[in-house]
Short mmCIF file of C-alpha atoms and ligand atoms in Angstrom, two decimals:
data_model
loop_
_atom_site.label_atom_id
_atom_site.label_comp_id
_atom_site.label_asym_id
_atom_site.label_seq_id
_atom_site.Cartn_x
_atom_site.Cartn_y
_atom_site.Cartn_z
CA MET A 10 -0.75 18.81 -14.40
CA PHE A 11 -2.10 15.73 -12.63
CA LYS A 12 -4.63 14.75 -15.30
CA LYS A 13 -2.23 15.24 -18.18
CA THR A 14 0.51 13.22 -16.44
CA PHE A 15 -1.99 10.49 -15.56
CA LYS A 16 -3.10 10.24 -19.18
CA TYR A 17 0.51 10.13 -20.40
CA TYR A 18 1.45 7.18 -18.17
CA LYS A 19 -1.85 5.36 -18.67
CA SER A 20 -1.69 5.44 -22.46
CA ARG A 21 -1.27 2.08 -24.27
CA CYS A 22 -0.81 3.64 -27.69
CA PRO A 23 1.66 5.25 -27.66
CA PRO A 24 3.12 3.79 -24.46
CA PRO A 25 4.92 6.21 -22.10
CA ASP A 26 8.68 6.53 -21.90
CA LEU A 27 9.29 4.86 -18.53
CA ASN A 28 12.74 6.46 -18.27
CA THR A 29 10.99 9.76 -17.56
CA MET A 30 9.93 8.42 -14.14
CA ILE A 31 11.89 8.99 -10.95
CA HIS A 32 13.89 5.87 -10.06
CA VAL A 33 14.79 6.84 -6.49
CA ASN A 34 18.10 4.98 -6.36
CA ASP A 35 19.66 6.63 -9.38
CA SER A 36 18.23 10.10 -9.18
CA ASN A 37 20.03 12.64 -7.05
CA TYR A 38 18.56 15.86 -8.23
CA GLU A 39 14.92 14.89 -7.64
CA VAL A 40 15.38 13.16 -4.29
CA VAL A 41 17.34 13.59 -1.08
CA ARG A 42 18.59 10.66 0.94
CA ARG A 43 17.45 10.57 4.56
CA SER A 44 19.13 8.84 7.48
CA PRO A 45 17.03 6.55 9.61
CA PHE A 46 15.97 7.85 13.03
CA SER A 47 18.03 6.46 15.85
CA LEU A 48 16.01 3.66 17.42
CA SER A 49 15.89 1.89 20.74
CA LYS A 50 17.15 -1.71 20.73
CA GLU A 51 13.56 -2.80 21.36
CA ILE A 52 12.13 -1.19 18.19
CA GLU A 53 15.10 -2.37 16.11
CA LYS A 54 14.41 -5.90 17.39
CA GLN A 55 10.70 -5.63 16.59
CA LEU A 56 11.50 -4.54 13.04
CA ILE A 57 13.63 -7.66 12.54
CA GLU A 58 10.82 -9.81 13.94
CA LEU A 59 8.39 -8.13 11.53
CA GLY A 60 10.54 -9.27 8.60
CA LEU A 61 12.50 -6.08 7.90
CA LEU A 62 16.21 -5.47 7.46
CA PRO A 63 18.16 -3.57 10.13
CA THR A 64 17.55 0.16 9.54
CA CYS A 65 21.26 0.77 8.83
CA GLU A 66 20.63 -1.09 5.55
CA TRP A 67 17.56 0.93 4.54
CA ASN A 68 17.60 3.35 1.60
CA ILE A 69 15.25 6.19 2.49
CA PHE A 70 14.51 9.01 0.06
CA GLU A 71 12.36 12.14 0.11
CA LEU A 72 11.18 13.92 -3.02
CA LYS A 73 12.53 17.47 -3.25
CA LEU A 74 9.50 18.72 -5.17
CA HIS A 75 7.09 16.98 -2.75
CA PRO A 76 8.37 17.41 0.81
CA GLY A 77 6.97 14.70 3.08
CA LEU A 78 6.68 12.12 0.30
CA ILE A 79 9.09 9.44 1.44
CA VAL A 80 10.11 6.20 -0.26
CA ILE A 81 11.89 3.35 1.50
CA GLN A 82 13.34 1.01 -1.07
CA ASN A 83 12.19 -2.51 -0.24
CA PRO A 84 13.26 -2.81 3.42
CA PHE A 85 11.86 -6.36 3.76
CA THR A 86 13.98 -9.50 3.94
CA LYS A 87 13.03 -12.22 1.45
CA PRO A 88 11.22 -14.31 4.10
CA GLY A 89 9.76 -11.09 5.52
CA SER A 90 8.20 -10.05 2.23
CA HIS A 91 6.91 -13.58 1.75
CA LEU A 92 5.23 -13.45 5.15
CA TRP A 93 3.49 -10.15 4.31
CA MET A 94 2.43 -11.44 0.88
CA GLN A 95 0.91 -14.43 2.64
CA ARG A 96 -0.96 -12.25 5.15
CA CYS A 97 -2.26 -9.96 2.40
CA LEU A 98 -3.42 -12.82 0.18
CA SER A 99 -4.62 -15.57 2.48
CA GLU A 100 -5.38 -13.93 5.81
CA TYR A 101 -6.53 -10.30 5.48
CA PRO A 102 -9.14 -10.97 2.73
CA GLY A 103 -11.10 -13.13 5.20
CA PRO A 104 -13.31 -12.22 8.18
CA PRO A 105 -13.61 -10.00 10.13
CA ASN A 106 -12.33 -7.90 7.24
CA LYS A 107 -14.63 -6.71 4.47
CA SER A 108 -14.16 -6.72 0.73
CA ASN A 109 -15.93 -5.77 -2.47
CA LEU A 110 -16.61 -9.49 -2.97
CA HIS A 111 -18.51 -9.64 0.33
CA ASN A 112 -20.39 -6.46 -0.62
CA HIS A 113 -21.49 -7.98 -3.91
CA ASN A 114 -22.43 -11.31 -2.32
CA LEU A 115 -19.76 -13.16 -4.28
CA LEU A 116 -18.45 -14.27 -0.90
CA LEU A 117 -20.45 -14.99 2.25
CA PRO A 118 -19.42 -12.96 5.31
CA HIS A 119 -17.60 -15.94 6.86
CA GLU A 120 -15.79 -16.95 3.65
CA ASN A 121 -12.10 -16.30 3.01
CA TRP A 122 -11.30 -15.38 -0.60
CA TRP A 123 -7.99 -17.27 -0.87
CA HIS A 124 -9.38 -20.38 0.76
CA ILE A 125 -12.42 -20.48 -1.55
CA CYS A 126 -10.20 -19.94 -4.62
CA LYS A 127 -8.13 -22.95 -3.52
CA THR A 128 -11.03 -25.27 -2.72
CA ASP A 129 -13.81 -24.27 -5.14
CA PRO A 130 -12.50 -24.27 -8.73
CA ALA A 131 -15.94 -23.31 -10.08
CA ARG A 132 -15.81 -19.95 -8.30
CA LYS A 133 -12.09 -19.32 -8.67
CA ALA A 134 -12.03 -17.43 -11.98
CA VAL A 135 -14.69 -14.91 -10.95
CA LEU A 136 -13.28 -14.48 -7.44
CA THR A 137 -9.75 -13.97 -8.75
CA SER A 138 -10.65 -11.41 -11.38
CA LYS A 139 -13.15 -9.47 -9.26
CA GLN A 140 -11.10 -8.99 -6.11
CA ARG A 141 -10.51 -5.21 -5.77
CA TRP A 142 -10.24 -4.19 -2.13
CA VAL A 143 -10.31 -5.34 1.46
CA THR A 144 -10.77 -2.99 4.41
CA LEU A 145 -9.52 -3.54 7.96
CA GLY A 146 -10.12 -1.85 11.32
CA TYR A 147 -12.25 1.24 10.79
CA HIS A 148 -13.73 0.25 7.43
CA HIS A 149 -13.43 2.83 4.72
CA ASP A 150 -16.94 3.68 3.50
CA TRP A 151 -16.56 4.17 -0.25
CA ASP A 152 -19.79 6.20 -0.55
CA SER A 153 -19.95 8.42 2.52
CA LYS A 154 -16.14 8.48 2.98
CA LEU A 155 -16.86 8.52 6.71
CA TYR A 156 -15.48 6.20 9.38
CA SER A 157 -17.75 5.16 12.26
CA GLU A 158 -17.61 3.11 15.46
CA GLU A 159 -20.46 0.96 14.07
CA ASN A 160 -18.37 -0.04 11.06
CA LYS A 161 -15.19 -1.17 12.76
CA THR A 162 -13.57 -4.55 13.43
CA HIS A 163 -10.39 -5.74 15.09
CA PHE A 164 -7.23 -4.25 13.55
CA PRO A 165 -4.40 -6.83 13.30
CA GLU A 166 -1.72 -6.21 15.94
CA GLU A 167 1.19 -7.07 13.67
CA LEU A 168 -0.02 -4.51 11.14
CA ALA A 169 -0.30 -1.77 13.77
CA GLN A 170 3.20 -2.75 14.91
CA LEU A 171 4.54 -2.57 11.36
CA ALA A 172 3.18 0.96 10.84
CA TYR A 173 4.43 2.08 14.25
CA CYS A 174 7.95 0.72 13.78
CA ILE A 175 8.30 2.09 10.23
CA GLY A 176 7.14 5.54 11.37
CA LYS A 177 9.57 5.45 14.29
CA ALA A 178 12.43 4.35 12.06
CA VAL A 179 11.87 7.07 9.46
CA ALA A 180 11.36 10.12 11.65
CA GLY A 181 10.52 9.12 15.22
CA TRP A 182 6.78 9.37 14.50
CA GLU A 183 4.39 7.42 16.70
CA VAL A 184 1.80 6.27 14.18
CA ILE A 185 -1.13 4.31 15.61
CA ALA A 186 -2.71 2.67 12.53
CA GLN A 187 -6.43 2.01 13.01
CA ALA A 188 -7.61 1.53 9.42
CA ALA A 189 -6.14 -0.09 6.34
CA ILE A 190 -7.12 -0.60 2.72
CA LEU A 191 -5.70 -3.51 0.78
CA ASN A 192 -5.92 -2.88 -2.98
CA PHE A 193 -5.65 -5.55 -5.68
CA TYR A 194 -4.41 -4.56 -9.14
CA ARG A 195 -4.25 -6.68 -12.29
CA LEU A 196 -1.84 -5.75 -15.07
CA ASP A 197 -4.44 -3.45 -16.68
CA SER A 198 -5.72 -1.81 -13.47
CA THR A 199 -5.36 1.84 -12.55
CA LEU A 200 -6.25 3.95 -9.52
CA SER A 201 -7.39 7.42 -10.46
CA GLY A 202 -6.14 10.57 -8.80
CA HIS A 203 -7.50 11.31 -5.34
CA THR A 204 -6.60 12.65 -1.91
CA ASP A 205 -6.97 10.66 1.31
CA HIS A 206 -8.79 13.04 3.63
CA SER A 207 -11.41 10.79 5.33
CA GLU A 208 -9.35 10.43 8.49
CA PRO A 209 -10.27 12.96 11.21
CA ASN A 210 -6.56 12.90 12.00
CA ASN A 211 -5.23 13.74 8.58
CA THR A 212 -1.85 14.91 9.79
CA ALA A 213 -0.57 11.51 10.97
CA PRO A 214 1.59 9.96 8.21
CA LEU A 215 -0.06 7.42 5.91
CA ILE A 216 2.12 4.35 5.38
CA SER A 217 1.75 2.20 2.30
CA ILE A 218 3.45 -1.06 1.28
CA SER A 219 3.19 -2.88 -2.05
CA PHE A 220 4.10 -6.33 -3.35
CA GLY A 221 4.08 -7.99 -6.74
CA GLN A 222 4.32 -6.21 -10.06
CA SER A 223 5.74 -2.69 -10.26
CA ALA A 224 3.71 0.48 -10.66
CA VAL A 225 3.86 4.09 -11.71
CA PHE A 226 2.88 6.15 -8.66
CA LEU A 227 1.95 9.78 -9.33
CA ILE A 228 2.30 12.38 -6.63
CA GLY A 229 1.03 15.92 -7.08
CA GLY A 230 0.14 18.69 -4.68
CA LYS A 231 -2.93 20.07 -2.89
CA THR A 232 -4.73 20.81 -6.18
CA ILE A 233 -4.85 18.95 -9.49
CA ASP A 234 -3.01 21.88 -11.10
CA ASP A 235 0.12 21.51 -8.98
CA PRO A 236 3.28 19.94 -10.46
CA THR A 237 3.07 16.16 -10.58
CA SER A 238 5.90 13.62 -10.43
CA ALA A 239 5.96 9.96 -11.46
CA LEU A 240 7.75 7.43 -9.30
CA LEU A 241 8.61 3.83 -10.09
CA ILE A 242 7.44 1.60 -7.20
CA ASN A 243 8.75 -1.95 -6.97
CA SER A 244 7.74 -4.94 -4.86
CA GLY A 245 8.44 -4.31 -1.18
CA ASP A 246 8.81 -0.53 -1.51
CA VAL A 247 7.23 1.56 1.23
CA ILE A 248 5.68 4.95 0.49
CA ILE A 249 4.91 7.40 3.26
CA MET A 250 2.70 10.42 2.75
CA SER A 251 3.53 12.80 5.54
CA GLY A 252 3.68 16.52 6.30
CA GLU A 253 2.97 18.67 3.26
CA SER A 254 2.32 15.59 1.13
CA ARG A 255 -0.18 13.88 3.44
CA LEU A 256 -3.14 15.43 1.63
CA SER A 257 -1.63 15.60 -1.85
CA TYR A 258 -3.19 14.19 -5.00
CA HIS A 259 -1.88 10.78 -5.97
CA GLY A 260 -2.81 7.82 -8.13
CA VAL A 261 -1.57 4.79 -10.06
CA PRO A 262 -1.93 5.17 -13.85
CA ARG A 263 -0.07 2.00 -14.76
CA ILE A 264 1.11 -1.39 -13.56
CA ILE A 265 4.43 -2.49 -15.04
CA SER A 266 5.03 -6.17 -15.58
CA VAL A 267 8.53 -7.18 -14.45
CA ASP A 268 10.74 -10.30 -14.42
CA TRP A 269 9.29 -12.26 -11.53
CA GLU A 270 10.66 -15.52 -10.22
CA VAL A 271 8.28 -18.11 -8.82
CA ASP A 272 9.76 -20.99 -6.84
CA ASP A 273 8.07 -24.32 -7.27
CA GLY A 274 4.82 -24.42 -5.31
CA ASP A 275 4.94 -20.80 -4.20
CA GLU A 276 1.26 -19.89 -4.65
CA TYR A 277 1.63 -16.36 -3.37
CA ARG A 278 4.39 -15.34 -5.74
CA SER A 279 2.58 -17.18 -8.48
CA PHE A 280 -0.53 -15.03 -7.95
CA LEU A 281 1.60 -11.87 -7.85
CA LYS A 282 3.14 -12.64 -11.23
CA GLU A 283 0.08 -10.96 -12.71
CA ALA A 284 -1.00 -8.73 -9.89
CA ARG A 285 0.06 -5.99 -7.52
CA ILE A 286 -1.18 -5.59 -3.98
CA ASN A 287 -1.00 -2.38 -1.99
CA LEU A 288 -1.70 -2.16 1.72
CA ASN A 289 -2.06 1.34 3.12
CA MET A 290 -2.38 2.05 6.81
CA ARG A 291 -3.95 5.11 8.34
CA GLN A 292 -4.29 6.60 11.78
CA VAL A 293 -7.92 7.70 12.19
CA LEU A 294 -8.04 9.09 15.72
CA PHE A 295 -6.02 11.85 17.32
CA GLN A 296 -3.24 10.86 19.71
CA GLY A 297 -4.86 9.82 22.99
CA GLN A 298 -8.40 9.71 21.52
CA THR A 299 -10.06 6.31 22.04
CA SER A 300 -13.14 6.47 19.81
CA LEU A 301 -14.84 8.59 17.19
C1 LIG B 29 -5.06 4.24 -1.85
C2 LIG B 29 -3.83 4.46 -2.67
C3 LIG B 29 -1.87 3.69 -3.80
C4 LIG B 29 -1.18 2.47 -4.33
O1 LIG B 29 -5.48 3.08 -1.71
O2 LIG B 29 -5.62 5.22 -1.34
O3 LIG B 29 -3.54 5.60 -2.89
O4 LIG B 29 0.06 2.52 -4.41
N1 LIG B 29 -3.08 3.43 -3.11
O5 LIG B 29 -1.83 1.51 -4.70
MN1 LIG B 30 -4.65 7.03 -1.64
#
């Protein structure tokens, strides 16, 4: 099911019928609405400071066919989403974080991608088109798929706070994010089907936020033969893979270009007119564990 669905949504000729996707807000037989968890004043305040709306304004959905797959429709305020776009584009791609550009010596270890794009026009085209991923905290090892203490750098506090507060607000979870992957998509990019099982603690929910152009997100089950659903994901939407869906197959067969306003001089929104970024946060260690 997964492969066939992936091929259907990836196809350019003929293009897929995008109305066959689940649009969480106007689908009531594929999704159930969830109420936010009741929060302490302190967490509710932190969420506001992190650039999110009060939880009473959140729209939270869970897929009936994929229990544990939760979507929060863009819970960010406009300045809040701008702040996270800025962090993802101009802060997180620099040291101590690692990226494919550093790996391929297109950037020196101390160089920040966004800063070099701004100041070195000769390198900009290559650096813009070749940016694929950035890793934070426990760095995901793309070959061994193993995390290690030797390959770990400081995990940004505000990011750990964001994951913690979102987890609390959805179901009272206490997620301690220790690793993150920031993915860069162009309009023709895809992410093939996979499961995220590198984390020793693979029961803690995985929390994922996206900005920029929209995407088709496929969610299947434990095997590639299980039923697969396609979800439309827009800028600011949060996806949580928890419970039964934490280890499910998923992927992104298509980026969908949408109407996208760019205010004068807004370099971040200007970049995201032709790109999508996805930041997914993972707890690596078990509760109370301090190292691998
Ligand atoms: C990942 C992932 C999904 C997305 O990086 O593991 O599944 O929405 N990303 O980009
Ligand atoms: Mn994944």
